[in-house]
Amino acid sequence: MTATAVLTARALLLDMDGTLVNSDAVVERIWRRWADRHGLDGDEVLKVVHGRQGHASMAVLLPNRSKEQNLADNARMLAEETADMDGVVPVPGAPEFLASLLGVAHALVTSADVGLSTARMAAAGLPLPDVRITAESVGASKPDPEGFLKGAAELGVAPADCVVFEDSGAGIAAGRAAGMRVVGVGPRAGVHRPDVVVRDLTQVRVERAESGAVRLHIG
């Protein structure tokens, strides 16, 4: 579904990178350097990494390497990413969208850790939601649904009453596996067939209902 739509929900679960924050410039820089170090094609690497925790991407790209090596490499990359905010900007409409969620149950559900998510949201000038599910909160990376299910549980809302906002294939698959409807944001989202696709968050309007639900006018 890509035409104008209205979705009703009791809670919203928001990915960060590619959904609220455009961090593509730094993600590309760091992962291309990593690809060069390992003799991999940077373009192919970038097809894998969006939406996943770094060590989970490494497990896909270097399947014969140990989990311990991937975790250690991921820690180094997180430090690089957290120190590099050059080009990190809000996705169009993100400031207004977050401002419209005052009083609406919502959570950040990101594959970034606490340090990286805090730094990127600050670099983009965006407020952090009170409820945050980060890499430290889960035992499995997207496309596993654990993060979204934890977000719903912390908000006290059934998964079927949640709407996920995501840009990546891994994130969209995680939202679906959690039993939630998914709004795809940006150019990567459409090919993964979310329930609705928007160019950016300027195409989403939030209307609070008296029942405590929220209506999302999309398109």
PDB file of C-alpha atoms in Angstrom:
ATOM      1  CA  MET A   1       0.000   0.000   0.000  1.00  0.00           C
ATOM      2  CA  THR A   2       1.576   3.292  -1.046  1.00  0.00           C
ATOM      3  CA  ALA A   3      -1.434   5.608  -1.486  1.00  0.00           C
ATOM      4  CA  THR A   4      -2.869   7.900   1.196  1.00  0.00           C
ATOM      5  CA  ALA A   5      -3.819   5.842   4.235  1.00  0.00           C
ATOM      6  CA  VAL A   6      -4.929   6.168   7.853  1.00  0.00           C
ATOM      7  CA  LEU A   7      -3.529   3.769  10.453  1.00  0.00           C
ATOM      8  CA  THR A   8      -4.811   3.623  14.029  1.00  0.00           C
ATOM      9  CA  ALA A   9      -2.499   2.550  16.832  1.00  0.00           C
ATOM     10  CA  ARG A  10      -1.951   2.815  20.580  1.00  0.00           C
ATOM     11  CA  ALA A  11       1.849   3.059  20.374  1.00  0.00           C
ATOM     12  CA  LEU A  12       4.578   3.881  17.859  1.00  0.00           C
ATOM     13  CA  LEU A  13       7.954   2.159  17.737  1.00  0.00           C
ATOM     14  CA  LEU A  14      10.608   4.188  15.949  1.00  0.00           C
ATOM     15  CA  ASP A  15      13.854   3.066  14.395  1.00  0.00           C
ATOM     16  CA  MET A  16      16.610   5.714  14.404  1.00  0.00           C
ATOM     17  CA  ASP A  17      19.087   5.510  11.516  1.00  0.00           C
ATOM     18  CA  GLY A  18      17.360   6.152   8.198  1.00  0.00           C
ATOM     19  CA  THR A  19      14.033   6.769   9.935  1.00  0.00           C
ATOM     20  CA  LEU A  20      14.596   9.725  12.271  1.00  0.00           C
ATOM     21  CA  VAL A  21      18.274  10.423  11.581  1.00  0.00           C
ATOM     22  CA  ASN A  22      20.061  10.423   8.227  1.00  0.00           C
ATOM     23  CA  SER A  23      23.444   8.935   9.108  1.00  0.00           C
ATOM     24  CA  ASP A  24      24.126   7.413   5.691  1.00  0.00           C
ATOM     25  CA  ALA A  25      27.291   9.468   5.145  1.00  0.00           C
ATOM     26  CA  VAL A  26      29.083   8.158   8.232  1.00  0.00           C
ATOM     27  CA  VAL A  27      27.719   4.618   7.856  1.00  0.00           C
ATOM     28  CA  GLU A  28      29.064   4.494   4.314  1.00  0.00           C
ATOM     29  CA  ARG A  29      32.469   5.910   5.307  1.00  0.00           C
ATOM     30  CA  ILE A  30      33.024   3.495   8.144  1.00  0.00           C
ATOM     31  CA  TRP A  31      31.679   0.363   6.490  1.00  0.00           C
ATOM     32  CA  ARG A  32      33.609   1.006   3.264  1.00  0.00           C
ATOM     33  CA  ARG A  33      36.798   1.262   5.323  1.00  0.00           C
ATOM     34  CA  TRP A  34      35.878  -1.986   7.046  1.00  0.00           C
ATOM     35  CA  ALA A  35      35.183  -3.642   3.680  1.00  0.00           C
ATOM     36  CA  ASP A  36      38.579  -2.536   2.368  1.00  0.00           C
ATOM     37  CA  ARG A  37      40.312  -4.011   5.420  1.00  0.00           C
ATOM     38  CA  HIS A  38      38.672  -7.371   4.753  1.00  0.00           C
ATOM     39  CA  GLY A  39      38.935  -7.418   0.961  1.00  0.00           C
ATOM     40  CA  LEU A  40      35.183  -7.126   0.449  1.00  0.00           C
ATOM     41  CA  ASP A  41      33.213  -5.074  -2.059  1.00  0.00           C
ATOM     42  CA  GLY A  42      31.917  -1.939  -0.349  1.00  0.00           C
ATOM     43  CA  ASP A  43      28.720  -1.792  -2.390  1.00  0.00           C
ATOM     44  CA  GLU A  44      27.842  -5.370  -1.448  1.00  0.00           C
ATOM     45  CA  VAL A  45      28.637  -4.724   2.215  1.00  0.00           C
ATOM     46  CA  LEU A  46      26.309  -1.719   2.291  1.00  0.00           C
ATOM     47  CA  LYS A  47      23.453  -3.904   1.038  1.00  0.00           C
ATOM     48  CA  VAL A  48      23.727  -5.932   4.256  1.00  0.00           C
ATOM     49  CA  VAL A  49      24.528  -3.549   7.099  1.00  0.00           C
ATOM     50  CA  HIS A  50      21.504  -1.235   7.364  1.00  0.00           C
ATOM     51  CA  GLY A  51      19.260  -2.034  10.310  1.00  0.00           C
ATOM     52  CA  ARG A  52      21.423  -4.701  11.929  1.00  0.00           C
ATOM     53  CA  GLN A  53      23.838  -4.477  14.822  1.00  0.00           C
ATOM     54  CA  GLY A  54      27.384  -4.378  13.484  1.00  0.00           C
ATOM     55  CA  HIS A  55      28.392  -7.804  14.767  1.00  0.00           C
ATOM     56  CA  ALA A  56      25.289  -9.344  13.168  1.00  0.00           C
ATOM     57  CA  SER A  57      26.251  -7.804   9.806  1.00  0.00           C
ATOM     58  CA  MET A  58      29.789  -9.139  10.230  1.00  0.00           C
ATOM     59  CA  ALA A  59      28.411 -12.623  10.898  1.00  0.00           C
ATOM     60  CA  VAL A  60      26.619 -12.483   7.540  1.00  0.00           C
ATOM     61  CA  LEU A  61      29.595 -11.034   5.657  1.00  0.00           C
ATOM     62  CA  LEU A  62      32.333 -13.135   7.306  1.00  0.00           C
ATOM     63  CA  PRO A  63      30.514 -16.367   8.181  1.00  0.00           C
ATOM     64  CA  ASN A  64      33.666 -18.271   9.145  1.00  0.00           C
ATOM     65  CA  ARG A  65      34.798 -15.731  11.730  1.00  0.00           C
ATOM     66  CA  SER A  66      34.144 -16.316  15.435  1.00  0.00           C
ATOM     67  CA  LYS A  67      31.457 -14.494  17.379  1.00  0.00           C
ATOM     68  CA  GLU A  68      34.157 -13.174  19.735  1.00  0.00           C
ATOM     69  CA  GLN A  69      36.074 -11.610  16.833  1.00  0.00           C
ATOM     70  CA  ASN A  70      32.901  -9.995  15.503  1.00  0.00           C
ATOM     71  CA  LEU A  71      32.000  -8.570  18.903  1.00  0.00           C
ATOM     72  CA  ALA A  72      35.483  -7.123  19.379  1.00  0.00           C
ATOM     73  CA  ASP A  73      35.467  -5.649  15.860  1.00  0.00           C
ATOM     74  CA  ASN A  74      31.990  -4.244  16.462  1.00  0.00           C
ATOM     75  CA  ALA A  75      33.149  -2.491  19.647  1.00  0.00           C
ATOM     76  CA  ARG A  76      35.932  -0.775  17.689  1.00  0.00           C
ATOM     77  CA  MET A  77      33.505   0.283  14.967  1.00  0.00           C
ATOM     78  CA  LEU A  78      30.995   1.648  17.483  1.00  0.00           C
ATOM     79  CA  ALA A  79      33.751   3.832  18.925  1.00  0.00           C
ATOM     80  CA  GLU A  80      34.568   5.092  15.407  1.00  0.00           C
ATOM     81  CA  GLU A  81      30.919   5.798  14.659  1.00  0.00           C
ATOM     82  CA  THR A  82      30.303   7.585  17.948  1.00  0.00           C
ATOM     83  CA  ALA A  83      33.273   9.876  17.267  1.00  0.00           C
ATOM     84  CA  ASP A  84      32.122  10.715  13.719  1.00  0.00           C
ATOM     85  CA  MET A  85      29.015  12.931  13.452  1.00  0.00           C
ATOM     86  CA  ASP A  86      30.005  14.609  10.180  1.00  0.00           C
ATOM     87  CA  GLY A  87      26.934  14.706   7.949  1.00  0.00           C
ATOM     88  CA  VAL A  88      24.476  13.401  10.555  1.00  0.00           C
ATOM     89  CA  VAL A  89      21.211  15.306  10.038  1.00  0.00           C
ATOM     90  CA  PRO A  90      17.518  14.776  10.791  1.00  0.00           C
ATOM     91  CA  VAL A  91      15.339  13.032   8.236  1.00  0.00           C
ATOM     92  CA  PRO A  92      12.998  15.698   6.780  1.00  0.00           C
ATOM     93  CA  GLY A  93       9.977  16.110   9.035  1.00  0.00           C
ATOM     94  CA  ALA A  94      11.553  14.290  12.004  1.00  0.00           C
ATOM     95  CA  PRO A  95      11.608  17.287  14.395  1.00  0.00           C
ATOM     96  CA  GLU A  96       7.951  18.073  13.765  1.00  0.00           C
ATOM     97  CA  PHE A  97       6.963  14.403  13.888  1.00  0.00           C
ATOM     98  CA  LEU A  98       8.600  13.862  17.285  1.00  0.00           C
ATOM     99  CA  ALA A  99       7.101  17.076  18.618  1.00  0.00           C
ATOM    100  CA  SER A 100       3.652  15.793  17.616  1.00  0.00           C
ATOM    101  CA  LEU A 101       4.130  12.683  19.797  1.00  0.00           C
ATOM    102  CA  LEU A 102       3.791  14.559  23.094  1.00  0.00           C
ATOM    103  CA  GLY A 103       1.414  12.436  25.143  1.00  0.00           C
ATOM    104  CA  VAL A 104       1.539   9.555  22.630  1.00  0.00           C
ATOM    105  CA  ALA A 105       3.052   6.234  23.721  1.00  0.00           C
ATOM    106  CA  HIS A 106       6.236   5.767  21.701  1.00  0.00           C
ATOM    107  CA  ALA A 107       9.714   4.289  21.961  1.00  0.00           C
ATOM    108  CA  LEU A 108      13.005   4.335  20.137  1.00  0.00           C
ATOM    109  CA  VAL A 109      14.004   0.836  18.980  1.00  0.00           C
ATOM    110  CA  THR A 110      17.479   0.979  17.484  1.00  0.00           C
ATOM    111  CA  SER A 111      20.359  -1.357  16.690  1.00  0.00           C
ATOM    112  CA  ALA A 112      22.745   1.358  17.928  1.00  0.00           C
ATOM    113  CA  ASP A 113      24.026   1.245  21.489  1.00  0.00           C
ATOM    114  CA  VAL A 114      23.295   3.897  24.120  1.00  0.00           C
ATOM    115  CA  GLY A 115      26.355   5.986  23.295  1.00  0.00           C
ATOM    116  CA  LEU A 116      25.842   6.019  19.546  1.00  0.00           C
ATOM    117  CA  SER A 117      22.091   6.603  19.676  1.00  0.00           C
ATOM    118  CA  THR A 118      22.501   9.451  22.164  1.00  0.00           C
ATOM    119  CA  ALA A 119      25.217  11.080  20.052  1.00  0.00           C
ATOM    120  CA  ARG A 120      23.376  10.776  16.748  1.00  0.00           C
ATOM    121  CA  MET A 121      20.062  12.062  18.069  1.00  0.00           C
ATOM    122  CA  ALA A 122      21.885  15.022  19.615  1.00  0.00           C
ATOM    123  CA  ALA A 123      23.831  15.700  16.394  1.00  0.00           C
ATOM    124  CA  ALA A 124      20.537  15.742  14.498  1.00  0.00           C
ATOM    125  CA  GLY A 125      18.962  18.040  17.105  1.00  0.00           C
ATOM    126  CA  LEU A 126      16.272  15.502  18.026  1.00  0.00           C
ATOM    127  CA  PRO A 127      14.934  14.702  21.515  1.00  0.00           C
ATOM    128  CA  LEU A 128      15.357  11.174  22.824  1.00  0.00           C
ATOM    129  CA  PRO A 129      12.099   9.381  23.651  1.00  0.00           C
ATOM    130  CA  ASP A 130      11.713   8.409  27.295  1.00  0.00           C
ATOM    131  CA  VAL A 131      11.551   4.715  26.364  1.00  0.00           C
ATOM    132  CA  ARG A 132      14.577   3.447  24.444  1.00  0.00           C
ATOM    133  CA  ILE A 133      15.440  -0.074  23.340  1.00  0.00           C
ATOM    134  CA  THR A 134      19.104  -0.142  22.268  1.00  0.00           C
ATOM    135  CA  ALA A 135      21.668  -2.814  21.402  1.00  0.00           C
ATOM    136  CA  GLU A 136      22.289  -3.391  25.115  1.00  0.00           C
ATOM    137  CA  SER A 137      18.586  -4.183  25.659  1.00  0.00           C
ATOM    138  CA  VAL A 138      18.380  -7.262  23.437  1.00  0.00           C
ATOM    139  CA  GLY A 139      20.038 -10.593  22.876  1.00  0.00           C
ATOM    140  CA  ALA A 140      19.302 -10.716  19.151  1.00  0.00           C
ATOM    141  CA  SER A 141      19.638  -8.069  16.434  1.00  0.00           C
ATOM    142  CA  LYS A 142      16.994  -7.147  13.885  1.00  0.00           C
ATOM    143  CA  PRO A 143      15.565  -8.921  11.859  1.00  0.00           C
ATOM    144  CA  ASP A 144      14.759 -10.711  15.113  1.00  0.00           C
ATOM    145  CA  PRO A 145      11.599  -9.106  16.581  1.00  0.00           C
ATOM    146  CA  GLU A 146      12.935  -8.992  20.164  1.00  0.00           C
ATOM    147  CA  GLY A 147      13.588  -5.237  20.199  1.00  0.00           C
ATOM    148  CA  PHE A 148      10.114  -4.305  18.986  1.00  0.00           C
ATOM    149  CA  LEU A 149       8.439  -6.770  21.336  1.00  0.00           C
ATOM    150  CA  LYS A 150      10.407  -5.324  24.260  1.00  0.00           C
ATOM    151  CA  GLY A 151       9.413  -1.811  23.225  1.00  0.00           C
ATOM    152  CA  ALA A 152       5.735  -2.775  23.154  1.00  0.00           C
ATOM    153  CA  ALA A 153       6.038  -4.497  26.538  1.00  0.00           C
ATOM    154  CA  GLU A 154       7.695  -1.472  28.149  1.00  0.00           C
ATOM    155  CA  LEU A 155       4.896   0.730  26.838  1.00  0.00           C
ATOM    156  CA  GLY A 156       2.273  -1.773  28.011  1.00  0.00           C
ATOM    157  CA  VAL A 157       0.730  -2.080  24.554  1.00  0.00           C
ATOM    158  CA  ALA A 158      -0.109  -5.265  22.646  1.00  0.00           C
ATOM    159  CA  PRO A 159       2.035  -5.818  19.524  1.00  0.00           C
ATOM    160  CA  ALA A 160      -1.018  -5.709  17.256  1.00  0.00           C
ATOM    161  CA  ASP A 161      -1.755  -2.190  18.536  1.00  0.00           C
ATOM    162  CA  CYS A 162       1.714  -0.895  17.609  1.00  0.00           C
ATOM    163  CA  VAL A 163       2.950   0.684  14.393  1.00  0.00           C
ATOM    164  CA  VAL A 164       6.647   0.469  13.524  1.00  0.00           C
ATOM    165  CA  PHE A 165       8.542   3.126  11.551  1.00  0.00           C
ATOM    166  CA  GLU A 166      11.521   1.595   9.716  1.00  0.00           C
ATOM    167  CA  ASP A 167      13.765   2.137   6.704  1.00  0.00           C
ATOM    168  CA  SER A 168      15.689  -1.132   6.328  1.00  0.00           C
ATOM    169  CA  GLY A 169      14.871  -4.637   5.207  1.00  0.00           C
ATOM    170  CA  ALA A 170      16.072  -6.084   8.520  1.00  0.00           C
ATOM    171  CA  GLY A 171      13.941  -3.642  10.503  1.00  0.00           C
ATOM    172  CA  ILE A 172      10.828  -4.135   8.388  1.00  0.00           C
ATOM    173  CA  ALA A 173      11.190  -7.913   8.736  1.00  0.00           C
ATOM    174  CA  ALA A 174      11.566  -7.502  12.522  1.00  0.00           C
ATOM    175  CA  GLY A 175       8.419  -5.397  12.739  1.00  0.00           C
ATOM    176  CA  ARG A 176       6.447  -7.924  10.728  1.00  0.00           C
ATOM    177  CA  ALA A 177       7.763 -10.819  12.804  1.00  0.00           C
ATOM    178  CA  ALA A 178       6.602  -8.962  15.929  1.00  0.00           C
ATOM    179  CA  GLY A 179       3.061  -8.916  14.531  1.00  0.00           C
ATOM    180  CA  MET A 180       3.062  -5.167  13.960  1.00  0.00           C
ATOM    181  CA  ARG A 181       2.162  -2.951  11.032  1.00  0.00           C
ATOM    182  CA  VAL A 182       5.094  -1.171   9.439  1.00  0.00           C
ATOM    183  CA  VAL A 183       5.476   2.261   7.872  1.00  0.00           C
ATOM    184  CA  GLY A 184       8.494   2.208   5.572  1.00  0.00           C
ATOM    185  CA  VAL A 185      10.485   5.445   5.479  1.00  0.00           C
ATOM    186  CA  GLY A 186      12.759   6.489   2.641  1.00  0.00           C
ATOM    187  CA  PRO A 187      14.222   4.969  -0.516  1.00  0.00           C
ATOM    188  CA  ARG A 188      15.406   1.669   0.999  1.00  0.00           C
ATOM    189  CA  ALA A 189      12.025   0.766   2.455  1.00  0.00           C
ATOM    190  CA  GLY A 190       9.835   0.261  -0.607  1.00  0.00           C
ATOM    191  CA  VAL A 191      11.468  -2.897  -1.935  1.00  0.00           C
ATOM    192  CA  HIS A 192      10.811  -4.675   1.373  1.00  0.00           C
ATOM    193  CA  ARG A 193       7.024  -4.242   1.107  1.00  0.00           C
ATOM    194  CA  PRO A 194       6.016  -2.546   4.358  1.00  0.00           C
ATOM    195  CA  ASP A 195       2.324  -1.815   4.852  1.00  0.00           C
ATOM    196  CA  VAL A 196       2.776   1.828   3.807  1.00  0.00           C
ATOM    197  CA  VAL A 197       5.734   3.698   2.301  1.00  0.00           C
ATOM    198  CA  VAL A 198       6.562   7.386   2.713  1.00  0.00           C
ATOM    199  CA  ARG A 199       9.358   9.446   1.189  1.00  0.00           C
ATOM    200  CA  ASP A 200      10.133  10.965   4.608  1.00  0.00           C
ATOM    201  CA  LEU A 201       8.324  12.042   7.773  1.00  0.00           C
ATOM    202  CA  THR A 202       6.834  15.151   6.184  1.00  0.00           C
ATOM    203  CA  GLN A 203       4.259  12.721   4.755  1.00  0.00           C
ATOM    204  CA  VAL A 204       3.034  11.630   8.199  1.00  0.00           C
ATOM    205  CA  ARG A 205       0.540  13.568  10.321  1.00  0.00           C
ATOM    206  CA  VAL A 206      -0.300  12.445  13.855  1.00  0.00           C
ATOM    207  CA  GLU A 207      -3.803  12.937  15.251  1.00  0.00           C
ATOM    208  CA  ARG A 208      -4.550  11.994  18.842  1.00  0.00           C
ATOM    209  CA  ALA A 209      -7.938  10.392  19.446  1.00  0.00           C
ATOM    210  CA  GLU A 210     -10.000  10.780  22.628  1.00  0.00           C
ATOM    211  CA  SER A 211      -9.719   7.046  23.288  1.00  0.00           C
ATOM    212  CA  GLY A 212      -5.971   7.379  23.802  1.00  0.00           C
ATOM    213  CA  ALA A 213      -5.259   5.929  20.385  1.00  0.00           C
ATOM    214  CA  VAL A 214      -3.510   7.800  17.623  1.00  0.00           C
ATOM    215  CA  ARG A 215      -4.463   8.125  13.980  1.00  0.00           C
ATOM    216  CA  LEU A 216      -1.615   8.341  11.490  1.00  0.00           C
ATOM    217  CA  HIS A 217      -2.489  10.171   8.292  1.00  0.00           C
ATOM    218  CA  ILE A 218       0.016   8.945   5.752  1.00  0.00           C
ATOM    219  CA  GLY A 219       0.652  10.185   2.250  1.00  0.00           C
TER     220      GLY A 219
END
